[in-house]
Amino acid sequence: MNGSWMLYGVQADAFKATWIRMANIMRSLAPNVALVWSPNFDLGNGATYDPYYPGDDYVDWVGLSAYWKGSKNAATQDVNTQAPSDYFTQIVDGTGTEGGMVNFYTNYASGKGKPFVLSEGGAAFITCEEASGSSNCVATAVGDGQSTIEMSFWNSVLSDSFLSAHPLFKMFQIFEHKKFEEYNGGTGSVFRDYRVSVDGTTRDAFAARVATLASAGKLVLGKAFTASSSSSASVTKSATSASVSTASTSSSSKTTGAAASVRPGFTSSAAAAAFVLASLGAVLFTF
C-alpha cells in the first residue's frame, strides 16, 4: 500500500476506496473473517500511515511489515550487521534512531482496541552483491554470522520486555524467503536470506526462544496442516480472544497461568517448534 516498488503503491485515496469496497463485500459474504490492515513499516521518507487508514469500521486487526536490512542511518545497506536489542520496539513505538515518526502501537492498536500483528518480518543475511547490470554476484563478508544477525531481529520481537509492554501483540509471521533486492537507489543488488529454517544454528536458536516462551505460557505454537488441507482461513476479531486458522497453520489465544499447548504427537514444545519450522514456509503464532 505505501511502498513505491509496486505499481499500485503510494496511492492512498485509491487504496482506501478499494479497501472499503473489499471490506463491505467480505462483511456481507464472510462476516467471520477478520481484515488485517498492515502497511510497511516507516520508510524514512517522512510519510505517515494515516492517509492509508480506511477507518475503524473496516479494520479488525492492525499490523506492520518490518525487517532488519541494516541501519536506516547507514551509508549503505550491503553490510551484515546486527539489529539493536530494542529494534522492534523502536519500529513499533516510533522511538530511537531506527524508529519512524509515528507510534504505530499507540495510534492504531491500543488506541483503537485492535490486536496487533507482525504481518511479515525477518532479518536479512547478505550472501553476495553485484553491481547494476552485472551478473557476477561477489561474496559478502559474513560479519557476525547468519544466526547472530537474524536472531538479533527476532530476539527484539520475542523479548520479554517487548511482549510485556505490548499486550495486544497477538501474532507474527516469518518472511521465510531469499531473494535479490536492489539497494542504494538501484546502483546494485544484494542477495538477502531471511530464512530461519535452513541454517541449522539459526533454526536451533529460533526454536529455543520459541520453546522458552511456550514453556512460560507466553506463546501457543501453531498446528501444521498438510498442503492438501481444505481448511478455510478465519481470524477472530476480538483483541482479547485472538485466534487464527489458515490452510497452513492454526493457533489459539494466549493463555494466562496455564501450560502452553504442544502439538499432539510431540513430547516437548521444543520438538513442536522444530517441527513447525521444518514444515512451513510461513509460521504463525499467537500470544
GROMACS .gro file of C-alpha atoms in nm:
model
  287
    1MET     CA    1   0.000   0.000   0.000
    2ASN     CA    2   0.267   0.253   0.099
    3GLY     CA    3   0.560   0.102  -0.092
    4SER     CA    4   0.676   0.270  -0.411
    5TRP     CA    5   0.822  -0.054  -0.552
    6MET     CA    6   0.475  -0.171  -0.667
    7LEU     CA    7   0.278  -0.003  -0.947
    8TYR     CA    8  -0.030   0.019  -0.726
    9GLY     CA    9   0.162   0.157  -0.426
   10VAL     CA   10   0.155   0.507  -0.275
   11GLN     CA   11  -0.198   0.583  -0.395
   12ALA     CA   12  -0.368   0.644  -0.063
   13ASP     CA   13  -0.711   0.757  -0.182
   14ALA     CA   14  -0.745   0.477  -0.437
   15PHE     CA   15  -0.624   0.227  -0.179
   16LYS     CA   16  -0.881   0.334   0.081
   17ALA     CA   17  -1.167   0.329  -0.167
   18THR     CA   18  -1.070  -0.019  -0.286
   19TRP     CA   19  -1.023  -0.144   0.071
   20ILE     CA   20  -1.367  -0.019   0.178
   21ARG     CA   21  -1.527  -0.185  -0.123
   22MET     CA   22  -1.348  -0.510  -0.040
   23ALA     CA   23  -1.442  -0.483   0.328
   24ASN     CA   24  -1.811  -0.437   0.250
   25ILE     CA   25  -1.805  -0.745   0.029
   26MET     CA   26  -1.628  -0.951   0.295
   27ARG     CA   27  -1.863  -0.832   0.569
   28SER     CA   28  -2.153  -0.948   0.355
   29LEU     CA   29  -2.019  -1.282   0.230
   30ALA     CA   30  -1.776  -1.388   0.504
   31PRO     CA   31  -1.858  -1.199   0.826
   32ASN     CA   32  -1.634  -1.423   1.041
   33VAL     CA   33  -1.318  -1.331   0.850
   34ALA     CA   34  -1.111  -1.056   1.012
   35LEU     CA   35  -0.947  -0.791   0.800
   36VAL     CA   36  -0.584  -0.706   0.884
   37TRP     CA   37  -0.468  -0.359   0.780
   38SER     CA   38  -0.090  -0.372   0.762
   39PRO     CA   39   0.131  -0.109   0.597
   40ASN     CA   40   0.505  -0.145   0.554
   41PHE     CA   41   0.698   0.000   0.846
   42ASP     CA   42   0.810   0.362   0.822
   43LEU     CA   43   1.022   0.400   0.511
   44GLY     CA   44   1.215   0.701   0.639
   45ASN     CA   45   1.070   0.937   0.379
   46GLY     CA   46   0.852   1.140   0.616
   47ALA     CA   47   0.535   0.960   0.513
   48THR     CA   48   0.275   0.871   0.775
   49TYR     CA   49   0.024   0.588   0.791
   50ASP     CA   50  -0.293   0.793   0.839
   51PRO     CA   51  -0.357   0.866   0.469
   52TYR     CA   52  -0.391   0.489   0.414
   53TYR     CA   53  -0.615   0.406   0.709
   54PRO     CA   54  -0.965   0.319   0.579
   55GLY     CA   55  -1.145   0.369   0.912
   56ASP     CA   56  -1.219   0.170   1.227
   57ASP     CA   57  -1.534   0.013   1.081
   58TYR     CA   58  -1.334  -0.153   0.806
   59VAL     CA   59  -1.037  -0.287   1.006
   60ASP     CA   60  -1.030  -0.571   1.263
   61TRP     CA   61  -0.657  -0.621   1.321
   62VAL     CA   62  -0.369  -0.382   1.258
   63GLY     CA   63  -0.012  -0.473   1.178
   64LEU     CA   64   0.321  -0.386   1.023
   65SER     CA   65   0.569  -0.550   0.792
   66ALA     CA   66   0.913  -0.492   0.945
   67TYR     CA   67   1.263  -0.605   0.854
   68TRP     CA   68   1.624  -0.557   0.952
   69LYS     CA   69   1.841  -0.489   0.648
   70GLY     CA   70   2.095  -0.276   0.828
   71SER     CA   71   2.053   0.061   0.994
   72LYS     CA   72   1.844   0.311   0.800
   73ASN     CA   73   2.107   0.567   0.900
   74ALA     CA   74   2.398   0.375   0.746
   75ALA     CA   75   2.562   0.497   0.427
   76THR     CA   76   2.482   0.165   0.258
   77GLN     CA   77   2.281  -0.148   0.331
   78ASP     CA   78   2.514  -0.408   0.183
   79VAL     CA   79   2.693  -0.498   0.508
   80ASN     CA   80   2.597  -0.774   0.753
   81THR     CA   81   2.529  -0.607   1.089
   82GLN     CA   82   2.320  -0.681   1.397
   83ALA     CA   83   1.996  -0.509   1.486
   84PRO     CA   84   1.976  -0.310   1.812
   85SER     CA   85   1.840  -0.515   2.102
   86ASP     CA   86   1.524  -0.299   2.111
   87TYR     CA   87   1.490  -0.268   1.734
   88PHE     CA   88   1.128  -0.385   1.706
   89THR     CA   89   1.025  -0.159   1.993
   90GLN     CA   90   1.176   0.134   1.807
   91ILE     CA   91   0.988   0.042   1.490
   92VAL     CA   92   0.653  -0.016   1.659
   93ASP     CA   93   0.668   0.276   1.903
   94GLY     CA   94   0.841   0.528   1.679
   95THR     CA   95   1.139   0.577   1.912
   96GLY     CA   96   1.518   0.569   1.895
   97THR     CA   97   1.742   0.607   1.594
   98GLU     CA   98   1.562   0.339   1.389
   99GLY     CA   99   1.203   0.431   1.467
  100GLY     CA  100   0.977   0.638   1.247
  101MET     CA  101   0.767   0.945   1.308
  102VAL     CA  102   0.463   0.760   1.443
  103ASN     CA  103   0.390   0.544   1.749
  104PHE     CA  104   0.206   0.278   1.550
  105TYR     CA  105   0.110   0.065   1.850
  106THR     CA  106  -0.048   0.352   2.043
  107ASN     CA  107  -0.220   0.512   1.747
  108TYR     CA  108  -0.360   0.202   1.581
  109ALA     CA  109  -0.358  -0.090   1.828
  110SER     CA  110  -0.407   0.018   2.189
  111GLY     CA  111  -0.571   0.346   2.090
  112LYS     CA  112  -0.833   0.161   1.886
  113GLY     CA  113  -0.852  -0.161   2.088
  114LYS     CA  114  -0.736  -0.376   1.796
  115PRO     CA  115  -0.499  -0.678   1.800
  116PHE     CA  116  -0.153  -0.613   1.659
  117VAL     CA  117   0.036  -0.848   1.427
  118LEU     CA  118   0.381  -0.853   1.272
  119SER     CA  119   0.247  -0.941   0.929
  120GLU     CA  120   0.586  -1.006   0.774
  121GLY     CA  121   0.922  -0.994   0.942
  122GLY     CA  122   1.280  -1.106   0.932
  123ALA     CA  123   1.644  -1.006   0.923
  124ALA     CA  124   1.846  -1.011   0.604
  125PHE     CA  125   2.170  -1.206   0.592
  126ILE     CA  126   2.356  -1.092   0.281
  127THR     CA  127   2.545  -1.362   0.095
  128CYS     CA  128   2.665  -1.171  -0.211
  129GLU     CA  129   2.624  -0.849  -0.409
  130GLU     CA  130   2.652  -0.738  -0.768
  131ALA     CA  131   2.677  -0.405  -0.945
  132SER     CA  132   2.390  -0.282  -1.160
  133GLY     CA  133   2.398  -0.457  -1.497
  134SER     CA  134   2.637  -0.725  -1.378
  135SER     CA  135   2.564  -1.095  -1.339
  136ASN     CA  136   2.863  -1.157  -1.112
  137CYS     CA  137   2.748  -1.186  -0.751
  138VAL     CA  138   3.053  -1.129  -0.530
  139ALA     CA  139   3.056  -1.293  -0.187
  140THR     CA  140   2.987  -1.058   0.105
  141ALA     CA  141   3.174  -1.067   0.436
  142VAL     CA  142   2.965  -1.265   0.684
  143GLY     CA  143   3.014  -1.017   0.967
  144ASP     CA  144   2.880  -1.165   1.290
  145GLY     CA  145   2.724  -1.457   1.103
  146GLN     CA  146   2.375  -1.554   0.991
  147SER     CA  147   2.241  -1.682   1.321
  148THR     CA  148   2.360  -1.382   1.523
  149ILE     CA  149   2.224  -1.134   1.270
  150GLU     CA  150   1.885  -1.299   1.219
  151MET     CA  151   1.833  -1.364   1.588
  152SER     CA  152   1.918  -1.003   1.672
  153PHE     CA  153   1.592  -0.915   1.495
  154TRP     CA  154   1.383  -1.200   1.634
  155ASN     CA  155   1.510  -1.153   1.988
  156SER     CA  156   1.393  -0.792   1.968
  157VAL     CA  157   1.047  -0.915   1.864
  158LEU     CA  158   1.026  -1.202   2.113
  159SER     CA  159   1.186  -1.029   2.411
  160ASP     CA  160   1.010  -1.039   2.746
  161SER     CA  161   1.020  -0.661   2.766
  162PHE     CA  162   0.851  -0.612   2.427
  163LEU     CA  163   0.580  -0.868   2.500
  164SER     CA  164   0.507  -0.717   2.841
  165ALA     CA  165   0.483  -0.365   2.704
  166HIS     CA  166   0.265  -0.463   2.407
  167PRO     CA  167  -0.011  -0.697   2.532
  168LEU     CA  168  -0.213  -0.658   2.212
  169PHE     CA  169   0.067  -0.821   2.012
  170LYS     CA  170  -0.110  -1.143   1.913
  171MET     CA  171   0.064  -1.292   1.612
  172PHE     CA  172   0.369  -1.284   1.390
  173GLN     CA  173   0.459  -1.430   1.054
  174ILE     CA  174   0.808  -1.515   0.935
  175PHE     CA  175   0.918  -1.391   0.593
  176GLU     CA  176   1.077  -1.724   0.503
  177HIS     CA  177   1.236  -1.627   0.171
  178LYS     CA  178   1.564  -1.545  -0.001
  179LYS     CA  179   1.591  -1.308  -0.293
  180PHE     CA  180   1.786  -1.039  -0.477
  181GLU     CA  181   1.698  -0.684  -0.377
  182GLU     CA  182   1.820  -0.351  -0.507
  183TYR     CA  183   1.985  -0.106  -0.272
  184ASN     CA  184   2.125   0.247  -0.282
  185GLY     CA  185   1.880   0.366  -0.543
  186GLY     CA  186   1.933   0.074  -0.777
  187THR     CA  187   2.313   0.108  -0.804
  188GLY     CA  188   2.348  -0.255  -0.709
  189SER     CA  189   2.174  -0.568  -0.584
  190VAL     CA  190   2.232  -0.790  -0.284
  191PHE     CA  191   2.118  -1.144  -0.226
  192ARG     CA  192   1.936  -1.147   0.107
  193ASP     CA  193   1.841  -1.459   0.301
  194TYR     CA  194   1.564  -1.402   0.557
  195ARG     CA  195   1.501  -1.768   0.636
  196VAL     CA  196   1.529  -1.909   0.988
  197SER     CA  197   1.455  -2.270   0.897
  198VAL     CA  198   1.751  -2.357   0.672
  199ASP     CA  199   2.071  -2.273   0.858
  200GLY     CA  200   2.093  -2.520   1.146
  201THR     CA  201   2.235  -2.280   1.404
  202THR     CA  202   1.971  -2.017   1.324
  203ARG     CA  203   1.691  -2.271   1.333
  204ASP     CA  204   1.803  -2.411   1.668
  205ALA     CA  205   1.835  -2.065   1.822
  206PHE     CA  206   1.491  -1.961   1.698
  207ALA     CA  207   1.329  -2.284   1.812
  208ALA     CA  208   1.491  -2.249   2.153
  209ARG     CA  209   1.350  -1.898   2.200
  210VAL     CA  210   1.006  -2.012   2.089
  211ALA     CA  211   1.021  -2.311   2.325
  212THR     CA  212   1.116  -2.086   2.618
  213LEU     CA  213   0.818  -1.861   2.555
  214ALA     CA  214   0.586  -2.159   2.506
  215SER     CA  215   0.702  -2.316   2.832
  216ALA     CA  216   0.632  -1.988   3.012
  217GLY     CA  217   0.278  -1.975   2.870
  218LYS     CA  218   0.354  -1.665   2.664
  219LEU     CA  219   0.315  -1.829   2.325
  220VAL     CA  220   0.099  -2.101   2.175
  221LEU     CA  221   0.254  -2.297   1.893
  222GLY     CA  222   0.077  -2.324   1.561
  223LYS     CA  223  -0.061  -2.651   1.434
  224ALA     CA  224   0.060  -2.760   1.093
  225PHE     CA  225  -0.175  -2.888   0.825
  226THR     CA  226  -0.083  -3.081   0.513
  227ALA     CA  227  -0.062  -2.897   0.185
  228SER     CA  228  -0.387  -3.061   0.076
  229SER     CA  229  -0.580  -2.929   0.375
  230SER     CA  230  -0.914  -2.781   0.281
  231SER     CA  231  -0.930  -2.563   0.591
  232SER     CA  232  -1.062  -2.216   0.516
  233ALA     CA  233  -0.896  -1.906   0.656
  234SER     CA  234  -1.053  -1.727   0.951
  235VAL     CA  235  -0.935  -1.498   1.229
  236THR     CA  236  -1.135  -1.389   1.531
  237LYS     CA  237  -1.190  -1.017   1.560
  238SER     CA  238  -1.155  -0.970   1.935
  239ALA     CA  239  -0.844  -0.810   2.077
  240THR     CA  240  -0.883  -1.014   2.395
  241SER     CA  241  -0.959  -1.350   2.234
  242ALA     CA  242  -0.726  -1.373   1.939
  243SER     CA  243  -0.701  -1.685   1.731
  244VAL     CA  244  -0.609  -1.772   1.376
  245SER     CA  245  -0.670  -2.058   1.137
  246THR     CA  246  -0.535  -2.083   0.785
  247ALA     CA  247  -0.473  -2.355   0.532
  248SER     CA  248  -0.113  -2.381   0.651
  249THR     CA  249  -0.124  -2.312   1.024
  250SER     CA  250  -0.354  -2.257   1.315
  251SER     CA  251  -0.305  -2.122   1.664
  252SER     CA  252  -0.516  -2.032   1.964
  253SER     CA  253  -0.534  -1.741   2.203
  254LYS     CA  254  -0.278  -1.655   2.466
  255THR     CA  255  -0.316  -1.850   2.786
  256THR     CA  256  -0.251  -1.695   3.125
  257GLY     CA  257  -0.123  -1.911   3.409
  258ALA     CA  258  -0.156  -2.229   3.204
  259ALA     CA  259   0.092  -2.454   3.031
  260ALA     CA  260   0.149  -2.371   2.667
  261SER     CA  261  -0.013  -2.610   2.424
  262VAL     CA  262   0.205  -2.853   2.232
  263ARG     CA  263   0.108  -3.006   1.901
  264PRO     CA  264  -0.023  -3.362   1.951
  265GLY     CA  265   0.245  -3.624   1.896
  266PHE     CA  266   0.532  -3.421   2.040
  267THR     CA  267   0.676  -3.459   2.386
  268SER     CA  268   0.804  -3.103   2.424
  269SER     CA  269   0.743  -2.753   2.296
  270ALA     CA  270   1.099  -2.753   2.159
  271ALA     CA  271   1.022  -3.057   1.944
  272ALA     CA  272   0.699  -2.900   1.826
  273ALA     CA  273   0.877  -2.575   1.741
  274ALA     CA  274   1.139  -2.763   1.540
  275PHE     CA  275   0.862  -2.944   1.351
  276VAL     CA  276   0.679  -2.624   1.267
  277LEU     CA  277   0.997  -2.458   1.144
  278ALA     CA  278   1.092  -2.757   0.931
  279SER     CA  279   0.746  -2.793   0.779
  280LEU     CA  280   0.623  -2.445   0.696
  281GLY     CA  281   0.736  -2.160   0.475
  282ALA     CA  282   0.548  -1.907   0.684
  283VAL     CA  283   0.481  -1.962   1.052
  284LEU     CA  284   0.202  -1.810   1.256
  285PHE     CA  285   0.190  -1.791   1.633
  286THR     CA  286  -0.048  -1.624   1.873
  287PHE     CA  287   0.033  -1.461   2.205
   0.00000   0.00000   0.00000
